[in-house]
PDB file of C-alpha atoms in Angstrom:
ATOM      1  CA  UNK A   1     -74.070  35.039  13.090  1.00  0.00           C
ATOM      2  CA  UNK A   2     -74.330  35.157  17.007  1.00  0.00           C
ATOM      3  CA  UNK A   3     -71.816  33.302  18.545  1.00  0.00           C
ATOM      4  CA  UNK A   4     -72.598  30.995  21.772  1.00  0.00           C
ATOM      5  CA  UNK A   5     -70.215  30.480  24.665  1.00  0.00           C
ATOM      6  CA  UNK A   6     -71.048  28.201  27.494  1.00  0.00           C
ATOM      7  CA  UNK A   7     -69.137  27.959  30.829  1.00  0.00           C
ATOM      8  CA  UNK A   8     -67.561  26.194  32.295  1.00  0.00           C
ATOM      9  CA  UNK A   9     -66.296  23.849  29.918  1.00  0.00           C
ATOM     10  CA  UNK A  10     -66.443  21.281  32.244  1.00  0.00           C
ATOM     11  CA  UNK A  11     -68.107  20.880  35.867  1.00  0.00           C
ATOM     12  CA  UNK A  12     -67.142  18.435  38.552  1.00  0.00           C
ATOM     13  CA  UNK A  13     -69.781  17.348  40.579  1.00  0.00           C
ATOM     14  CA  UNK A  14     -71.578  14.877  42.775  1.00  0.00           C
ATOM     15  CA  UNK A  15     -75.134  13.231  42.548  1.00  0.00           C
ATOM     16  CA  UNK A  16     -77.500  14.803  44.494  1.00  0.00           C
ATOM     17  CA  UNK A  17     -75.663  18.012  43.756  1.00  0.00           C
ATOM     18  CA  UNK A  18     -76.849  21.549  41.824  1.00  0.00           C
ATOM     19  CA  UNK A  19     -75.619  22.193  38.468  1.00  0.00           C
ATOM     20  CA  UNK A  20     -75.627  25.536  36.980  1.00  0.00           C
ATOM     21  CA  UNK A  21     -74.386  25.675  33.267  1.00  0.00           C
ATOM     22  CA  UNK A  22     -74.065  29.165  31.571  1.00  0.00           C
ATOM     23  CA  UNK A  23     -74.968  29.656  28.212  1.00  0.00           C
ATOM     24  CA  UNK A  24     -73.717  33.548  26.703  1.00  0.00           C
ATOM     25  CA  UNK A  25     -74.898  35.158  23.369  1.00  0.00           C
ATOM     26  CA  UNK A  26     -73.039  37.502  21.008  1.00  0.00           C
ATOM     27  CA  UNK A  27     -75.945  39.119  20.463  1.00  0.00           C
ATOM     28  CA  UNK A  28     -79.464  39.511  21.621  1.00  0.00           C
ATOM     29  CA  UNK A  29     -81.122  36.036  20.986  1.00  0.00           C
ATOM     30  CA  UNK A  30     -84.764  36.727  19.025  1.00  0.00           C
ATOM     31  CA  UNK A  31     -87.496  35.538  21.081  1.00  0.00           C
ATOM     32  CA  UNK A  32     -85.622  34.079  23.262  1.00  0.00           C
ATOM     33  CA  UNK A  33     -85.437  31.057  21.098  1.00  0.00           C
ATOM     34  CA  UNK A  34     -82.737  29.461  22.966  1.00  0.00           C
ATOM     35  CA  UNK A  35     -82.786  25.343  23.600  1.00  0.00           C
ATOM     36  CA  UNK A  36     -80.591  23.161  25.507  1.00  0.00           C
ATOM     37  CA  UNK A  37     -79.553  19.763  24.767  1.00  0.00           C
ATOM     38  CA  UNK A  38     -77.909  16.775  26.400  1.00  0.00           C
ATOM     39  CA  UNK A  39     -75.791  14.398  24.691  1.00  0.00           C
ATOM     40  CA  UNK A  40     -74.202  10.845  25.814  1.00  0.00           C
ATOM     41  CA  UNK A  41     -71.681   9.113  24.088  1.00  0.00           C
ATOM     42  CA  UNK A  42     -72.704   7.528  21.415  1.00  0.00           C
ATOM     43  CA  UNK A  43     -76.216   9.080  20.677  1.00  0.00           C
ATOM     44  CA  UNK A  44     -77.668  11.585  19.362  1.00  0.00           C
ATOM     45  CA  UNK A  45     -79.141  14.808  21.052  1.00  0.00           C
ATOM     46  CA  UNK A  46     -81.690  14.958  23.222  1.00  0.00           C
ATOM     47  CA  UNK A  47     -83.839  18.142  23.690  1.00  0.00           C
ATOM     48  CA  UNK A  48     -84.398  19.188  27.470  1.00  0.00           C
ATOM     49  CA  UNK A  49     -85.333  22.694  27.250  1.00  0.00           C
ATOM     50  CA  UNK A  50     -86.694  24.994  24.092  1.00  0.00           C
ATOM     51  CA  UNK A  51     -87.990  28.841  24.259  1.00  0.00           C
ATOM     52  CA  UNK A  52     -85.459  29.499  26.926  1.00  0.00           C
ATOM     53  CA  UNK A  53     -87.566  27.692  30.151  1.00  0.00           C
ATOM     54  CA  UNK A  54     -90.021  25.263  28.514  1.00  0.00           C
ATOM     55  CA  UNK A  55     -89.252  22.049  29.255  1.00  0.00           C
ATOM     56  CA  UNK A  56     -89.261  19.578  26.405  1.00  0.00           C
ATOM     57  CA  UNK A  57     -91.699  16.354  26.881  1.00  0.00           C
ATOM     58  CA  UNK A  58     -90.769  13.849  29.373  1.00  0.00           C
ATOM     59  CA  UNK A  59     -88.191  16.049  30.794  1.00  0.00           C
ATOM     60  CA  UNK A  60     -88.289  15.956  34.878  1.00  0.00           C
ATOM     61  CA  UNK A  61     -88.754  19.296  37.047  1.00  0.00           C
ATOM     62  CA  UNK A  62     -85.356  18.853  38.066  1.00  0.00           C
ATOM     63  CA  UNK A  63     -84.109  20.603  34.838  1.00  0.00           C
ATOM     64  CA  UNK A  64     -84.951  24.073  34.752  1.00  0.00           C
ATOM     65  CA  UNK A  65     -83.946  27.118  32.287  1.00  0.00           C
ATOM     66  CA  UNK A  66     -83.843  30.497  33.050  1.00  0.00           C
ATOM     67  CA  UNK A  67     -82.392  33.950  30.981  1.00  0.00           C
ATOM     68  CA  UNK A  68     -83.218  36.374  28.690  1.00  0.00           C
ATOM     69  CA  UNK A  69     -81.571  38.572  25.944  1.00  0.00           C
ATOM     70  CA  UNK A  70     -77.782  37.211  26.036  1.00  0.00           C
ATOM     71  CA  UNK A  71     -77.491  35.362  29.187  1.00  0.00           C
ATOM     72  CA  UNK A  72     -79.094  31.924  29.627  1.00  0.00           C
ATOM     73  CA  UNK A  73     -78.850  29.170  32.497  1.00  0.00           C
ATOM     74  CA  UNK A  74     -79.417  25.141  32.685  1.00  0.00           C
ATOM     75  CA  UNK A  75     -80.346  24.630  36.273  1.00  0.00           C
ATOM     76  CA  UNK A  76     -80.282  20.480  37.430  1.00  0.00           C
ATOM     77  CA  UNK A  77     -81.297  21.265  41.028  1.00  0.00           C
ATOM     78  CA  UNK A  78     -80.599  17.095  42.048  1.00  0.00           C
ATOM     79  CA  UNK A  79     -77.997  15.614  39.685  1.00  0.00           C
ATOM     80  CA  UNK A  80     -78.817  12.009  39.242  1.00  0.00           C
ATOM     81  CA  UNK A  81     -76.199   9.413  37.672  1.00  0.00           C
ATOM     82  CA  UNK A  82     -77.991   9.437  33.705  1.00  0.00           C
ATOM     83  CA  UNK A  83     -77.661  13.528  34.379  1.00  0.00           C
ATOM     84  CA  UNK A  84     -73.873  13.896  33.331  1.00  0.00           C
ATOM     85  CA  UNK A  85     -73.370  14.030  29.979  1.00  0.00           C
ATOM     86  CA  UNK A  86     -72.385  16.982  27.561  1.00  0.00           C
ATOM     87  CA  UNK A  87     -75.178  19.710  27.577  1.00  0.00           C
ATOM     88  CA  UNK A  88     -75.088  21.984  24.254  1.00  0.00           C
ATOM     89  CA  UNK A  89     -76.997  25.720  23.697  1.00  0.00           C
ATOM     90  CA  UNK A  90     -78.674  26.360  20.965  1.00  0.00           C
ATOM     91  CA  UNK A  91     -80.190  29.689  19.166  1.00  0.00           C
ATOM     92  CA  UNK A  92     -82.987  29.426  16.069  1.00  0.00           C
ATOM     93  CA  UNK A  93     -84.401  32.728  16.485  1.00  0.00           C
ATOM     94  CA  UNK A  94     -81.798  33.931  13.676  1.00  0.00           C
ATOM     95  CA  UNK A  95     -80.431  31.903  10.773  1.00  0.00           C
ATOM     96  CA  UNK A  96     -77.928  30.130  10.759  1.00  0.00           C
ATOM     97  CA  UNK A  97     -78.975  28.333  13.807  1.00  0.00           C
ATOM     98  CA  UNK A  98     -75.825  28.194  16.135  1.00  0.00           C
ATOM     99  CA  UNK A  99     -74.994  25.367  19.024  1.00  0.00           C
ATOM    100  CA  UNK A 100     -72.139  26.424  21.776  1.00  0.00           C
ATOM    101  CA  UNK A 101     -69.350  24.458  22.100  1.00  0.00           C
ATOM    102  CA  UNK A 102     -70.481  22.551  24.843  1.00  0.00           C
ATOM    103  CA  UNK A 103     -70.119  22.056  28.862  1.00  0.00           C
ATOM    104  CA  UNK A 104     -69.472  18.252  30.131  1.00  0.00           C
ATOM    105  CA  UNK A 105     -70.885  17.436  33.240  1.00  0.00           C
ATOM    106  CA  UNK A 106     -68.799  14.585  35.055  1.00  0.00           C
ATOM    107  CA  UNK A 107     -68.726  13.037  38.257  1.00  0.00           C
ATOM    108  CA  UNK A 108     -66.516  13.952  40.842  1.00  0.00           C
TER     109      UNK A 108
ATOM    110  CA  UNK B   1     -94.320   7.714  16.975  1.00  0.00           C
ATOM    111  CA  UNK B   2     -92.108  10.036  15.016  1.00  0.00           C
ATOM    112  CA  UNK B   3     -88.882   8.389  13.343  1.00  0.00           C
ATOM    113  CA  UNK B   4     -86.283   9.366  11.512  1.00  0.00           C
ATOM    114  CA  UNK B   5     -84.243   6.408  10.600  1.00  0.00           C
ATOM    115  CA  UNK B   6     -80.938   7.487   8.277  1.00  0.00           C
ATOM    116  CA  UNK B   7     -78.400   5.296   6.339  1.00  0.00           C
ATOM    117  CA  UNK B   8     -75.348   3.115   7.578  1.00  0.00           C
ATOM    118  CA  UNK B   9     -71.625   4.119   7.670  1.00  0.00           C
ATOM    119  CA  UNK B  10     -70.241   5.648   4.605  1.00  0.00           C
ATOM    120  CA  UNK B  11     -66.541   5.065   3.671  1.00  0.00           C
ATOM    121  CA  UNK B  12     -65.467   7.490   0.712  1.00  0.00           C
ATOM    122  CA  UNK B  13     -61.935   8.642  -0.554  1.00  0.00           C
ATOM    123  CA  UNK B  14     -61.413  12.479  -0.870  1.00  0.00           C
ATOM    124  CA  UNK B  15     -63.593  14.355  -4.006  1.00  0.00           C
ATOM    125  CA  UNK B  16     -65.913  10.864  -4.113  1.00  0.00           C
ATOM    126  CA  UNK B  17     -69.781  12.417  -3.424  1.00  0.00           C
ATOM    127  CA  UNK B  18     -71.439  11.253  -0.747  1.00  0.00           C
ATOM    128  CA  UNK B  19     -75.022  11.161  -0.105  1.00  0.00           C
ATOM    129  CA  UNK B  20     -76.409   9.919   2.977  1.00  0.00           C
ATOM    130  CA  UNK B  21     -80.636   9.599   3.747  1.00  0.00           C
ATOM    131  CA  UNK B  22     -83.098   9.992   6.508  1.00  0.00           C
ATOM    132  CA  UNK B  23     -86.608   8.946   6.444  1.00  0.00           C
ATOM    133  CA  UNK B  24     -89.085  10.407   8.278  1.00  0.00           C
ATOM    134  CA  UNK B  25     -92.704   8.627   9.645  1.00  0.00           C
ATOM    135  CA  UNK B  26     -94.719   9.668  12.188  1.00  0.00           C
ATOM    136  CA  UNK B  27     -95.679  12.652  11.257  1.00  0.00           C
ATOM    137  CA  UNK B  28     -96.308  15.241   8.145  1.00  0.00           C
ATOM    138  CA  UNK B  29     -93.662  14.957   5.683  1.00  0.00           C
ATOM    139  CA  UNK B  30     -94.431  18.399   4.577  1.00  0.00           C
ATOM    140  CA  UNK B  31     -94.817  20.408   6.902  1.00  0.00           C
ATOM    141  CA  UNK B  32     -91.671  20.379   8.883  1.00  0.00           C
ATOM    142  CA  UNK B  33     -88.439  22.025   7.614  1.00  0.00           C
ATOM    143  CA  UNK B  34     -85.973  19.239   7.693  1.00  0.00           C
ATOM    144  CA  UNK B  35     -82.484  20.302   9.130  1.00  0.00           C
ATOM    145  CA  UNK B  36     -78.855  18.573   8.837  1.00  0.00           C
ATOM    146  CA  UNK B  37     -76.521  18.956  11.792  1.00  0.00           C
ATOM    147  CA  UNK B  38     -72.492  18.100  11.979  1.00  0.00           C
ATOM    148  CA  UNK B  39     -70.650  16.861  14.597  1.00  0.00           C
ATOM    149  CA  UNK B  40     -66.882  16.209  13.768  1.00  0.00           C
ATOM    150  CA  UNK B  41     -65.298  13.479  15.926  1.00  0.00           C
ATOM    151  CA  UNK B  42     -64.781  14.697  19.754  1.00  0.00           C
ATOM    152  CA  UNK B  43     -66.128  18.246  18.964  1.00  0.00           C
ATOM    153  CA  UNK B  44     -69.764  20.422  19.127  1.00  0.00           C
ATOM    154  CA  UNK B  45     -72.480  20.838  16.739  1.00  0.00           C
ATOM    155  CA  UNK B  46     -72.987  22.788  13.509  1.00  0.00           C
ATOM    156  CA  UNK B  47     -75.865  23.356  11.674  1.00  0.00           C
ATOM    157  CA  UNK B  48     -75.502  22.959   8.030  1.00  0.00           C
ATOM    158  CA  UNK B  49     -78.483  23.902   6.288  1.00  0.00           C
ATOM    159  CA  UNK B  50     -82.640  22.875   5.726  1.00  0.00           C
ATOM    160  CA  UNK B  51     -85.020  22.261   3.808  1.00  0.00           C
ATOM    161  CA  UNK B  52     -88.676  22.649   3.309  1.00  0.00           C
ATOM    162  CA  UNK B  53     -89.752  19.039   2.018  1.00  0.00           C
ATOM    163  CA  UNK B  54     -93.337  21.143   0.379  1.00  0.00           C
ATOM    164  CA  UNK B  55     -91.389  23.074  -2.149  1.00  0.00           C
ATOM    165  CA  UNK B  56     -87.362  21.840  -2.013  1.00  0.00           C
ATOM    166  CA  UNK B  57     -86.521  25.342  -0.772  1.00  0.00           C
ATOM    167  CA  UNK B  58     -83.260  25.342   0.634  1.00  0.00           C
ATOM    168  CA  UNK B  59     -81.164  27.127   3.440  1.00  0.00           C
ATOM    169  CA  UNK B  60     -77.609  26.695   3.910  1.00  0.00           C
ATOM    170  CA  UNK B  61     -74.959  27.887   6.268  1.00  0.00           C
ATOM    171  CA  UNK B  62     -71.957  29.862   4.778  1.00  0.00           C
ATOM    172  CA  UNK B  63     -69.582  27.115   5.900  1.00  0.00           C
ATOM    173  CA  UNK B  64     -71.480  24.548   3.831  1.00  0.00           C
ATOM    174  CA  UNK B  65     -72.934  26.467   1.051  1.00  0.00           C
ATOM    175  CA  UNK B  66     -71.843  25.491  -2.761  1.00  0.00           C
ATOM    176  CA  UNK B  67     -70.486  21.984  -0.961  1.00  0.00           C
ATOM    177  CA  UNK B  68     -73.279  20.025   0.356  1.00  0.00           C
ATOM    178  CA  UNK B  69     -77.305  19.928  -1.290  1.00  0.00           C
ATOM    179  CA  UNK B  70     -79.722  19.130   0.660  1.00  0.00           C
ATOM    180  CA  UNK B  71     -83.213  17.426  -1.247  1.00  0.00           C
ATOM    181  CA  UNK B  72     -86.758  15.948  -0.072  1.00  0.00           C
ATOM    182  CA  UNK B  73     -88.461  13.158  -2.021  1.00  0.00           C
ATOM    183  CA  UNK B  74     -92.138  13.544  -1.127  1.00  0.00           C
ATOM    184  CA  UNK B  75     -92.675  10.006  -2.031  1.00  0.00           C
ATOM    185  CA  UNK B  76     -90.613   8.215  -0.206  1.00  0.00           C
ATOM    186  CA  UNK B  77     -90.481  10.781   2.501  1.00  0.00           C
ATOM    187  CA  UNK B  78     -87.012  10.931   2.552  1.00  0.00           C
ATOM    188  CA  UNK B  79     -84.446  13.289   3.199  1.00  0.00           C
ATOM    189  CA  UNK B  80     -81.266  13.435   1.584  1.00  0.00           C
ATOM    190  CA  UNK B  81     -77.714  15.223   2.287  1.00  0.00           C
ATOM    191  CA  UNK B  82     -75.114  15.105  -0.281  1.00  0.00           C
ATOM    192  CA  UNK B  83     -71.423  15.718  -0.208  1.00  0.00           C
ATOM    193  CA  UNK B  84     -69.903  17.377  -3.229  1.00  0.00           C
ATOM    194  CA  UNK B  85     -66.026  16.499  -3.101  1.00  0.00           C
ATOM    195  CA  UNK B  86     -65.844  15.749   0.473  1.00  0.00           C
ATOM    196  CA  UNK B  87     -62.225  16.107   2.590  1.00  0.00           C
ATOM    197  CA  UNK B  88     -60.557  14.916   5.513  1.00  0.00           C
ATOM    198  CA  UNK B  89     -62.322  17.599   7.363  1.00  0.00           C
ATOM    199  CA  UNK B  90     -65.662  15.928   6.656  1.00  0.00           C
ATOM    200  CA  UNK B  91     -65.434  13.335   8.299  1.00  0.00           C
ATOM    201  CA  UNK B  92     -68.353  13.229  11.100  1.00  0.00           C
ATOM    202  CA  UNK B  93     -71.318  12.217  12.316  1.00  0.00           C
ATOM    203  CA  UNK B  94     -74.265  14.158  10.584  1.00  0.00           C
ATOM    204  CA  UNK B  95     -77.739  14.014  12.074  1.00  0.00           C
ATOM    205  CA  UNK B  96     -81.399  15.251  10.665  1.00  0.00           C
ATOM    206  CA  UNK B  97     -83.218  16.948  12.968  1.00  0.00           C
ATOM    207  CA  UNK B  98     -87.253  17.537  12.899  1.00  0.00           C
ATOM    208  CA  UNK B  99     -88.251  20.792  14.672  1.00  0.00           C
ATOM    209  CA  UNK B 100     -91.219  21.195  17.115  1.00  0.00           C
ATOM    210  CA  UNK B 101     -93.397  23.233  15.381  1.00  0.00           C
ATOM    211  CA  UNK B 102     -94.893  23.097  11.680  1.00  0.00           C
ATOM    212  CA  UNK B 103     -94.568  25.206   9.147  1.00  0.00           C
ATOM    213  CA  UNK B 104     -91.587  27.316  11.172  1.00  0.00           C
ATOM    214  CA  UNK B 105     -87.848  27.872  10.267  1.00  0.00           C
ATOM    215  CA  UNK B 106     -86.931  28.879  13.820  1.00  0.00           C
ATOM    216  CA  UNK B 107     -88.032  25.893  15.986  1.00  0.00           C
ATOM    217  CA  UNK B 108     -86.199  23.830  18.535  1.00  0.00           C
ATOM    218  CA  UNK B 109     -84.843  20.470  17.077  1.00  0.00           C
ATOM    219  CA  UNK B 110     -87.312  17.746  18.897  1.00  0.00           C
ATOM    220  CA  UNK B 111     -86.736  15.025  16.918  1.00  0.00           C
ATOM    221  CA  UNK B 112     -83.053  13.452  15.739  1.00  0.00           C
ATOM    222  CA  UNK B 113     -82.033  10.578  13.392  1.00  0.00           C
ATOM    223  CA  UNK B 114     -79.492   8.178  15.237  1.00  0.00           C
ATOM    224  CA  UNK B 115     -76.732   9.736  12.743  1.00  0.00           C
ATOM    225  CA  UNK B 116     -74.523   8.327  10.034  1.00  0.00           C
ATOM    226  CA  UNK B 117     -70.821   8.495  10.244  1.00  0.00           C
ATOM    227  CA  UNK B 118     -69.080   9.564   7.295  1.00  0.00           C
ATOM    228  CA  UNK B 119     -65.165   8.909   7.049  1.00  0.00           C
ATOM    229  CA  UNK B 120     -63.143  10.771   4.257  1.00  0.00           C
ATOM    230  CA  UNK B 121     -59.927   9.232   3.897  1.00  0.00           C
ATOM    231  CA  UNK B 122     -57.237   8.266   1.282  1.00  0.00           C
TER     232      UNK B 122
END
């Protein structure tokens, strides 16, 4: 199964900041069928970004993917208060479908 | 509007089956593979396994496969996720997730039940 590894595990940072949050595959990801999620306490998933840079409905400009092959980015160019939360990668271009193991955005 | 609305809070003792639901409207029952996802207190996600709610065909992940079954009832349009002698180590918050795109295994999971917390203990 390929394996997902995000870095940091956690980033400090301010609103109004840039977050960059790193998303690494074992293997080459098909398709590049690689999403990213944000999660708040309490609730479930929310999808932000699918097929690597697509951005999911409703989601602002301000979130941006980028990558290819094994190396994929989450890009939140202005970080606004709801914006820090836990962000999870996910691959379903080969079964099983694998999440990483998450970065947390906080405020710092 | 698509919804996927699952059951309440589940309480079982170690080896008691549990079997928790999610029904779907808002869309066609049919033709979108129906996936359960864990998430153990404080940690990430895991897929578990899907289903194709047309024929009952099932997927499941090695971790989960020969413990859990995963079933569609067309007429209800409900999705169901059992627990063959759950442990300690089940206990969790399990979502369904609907994927974008119809009538495709590999699709990004758009839509998500609000979850159902299932606690294993003695």
């Amino acid at each position: 199964e390929i394996v997902l590894t995000q870095s940091p595990g956690t980033l400090s940072l301010s609103p109004g900041e840039r977050a960059t949050l790193s998303c690494r595959a074992s293997q080459s990801v098909s398709s590049n069928y690689l999403s990213w999620y944000q999660q708040k306490p309490g609730q479930a998933p929310r999808l932000l970004i699918y097929g690597a840079s697509r951005r999911a409905t409703g989601i602002p400009d301000r979130v941006s993917g980028g990558g290819s092959g094994t190396d994929f980015t989450l890009t939140i160019s202005r970080l606004e208060p709801e914006d820090f939360a836990v962000y999870y990668c996910q691959q379903y271009g080969s079964t099983p479908s694998t999440f990483g193991q998450g970065t947390k955005l906080e405020i710092k | 509007e698509v919804q996927l609305v699952q059951s309440g809070t589940e309480v079982k003792t170690p080896g008691a089956t549990v079997r928790i639901s999610c029904k779907v409207s808002g869309y066609s029952f049919t033709d979108y593979y129906m996936n359960w996802v864990q998430q153990a207190p404080g940690k990430g996600l895991q897929w578990m396994g899907l289903v194709d709610p047309d024929d009952g065909v099932t997927i499941y992940a090695d971790k989960f496969r020969g413990r859990i079954s995963i079933t569609a009832d067309k007429s209800t349009q409900t999705i169901y996720l059992e627990l063959t002698s759950p442990r300690s180590e089940d206990t969790a918050v399990y979502y369904c997730a609907a994927p974008m795109e119809p009538l495709v295994r590999g699709s990004a999971f758009q839509h998500w039940g609000q979850g159902t917390l299932v606690i294993v203990s003695s």
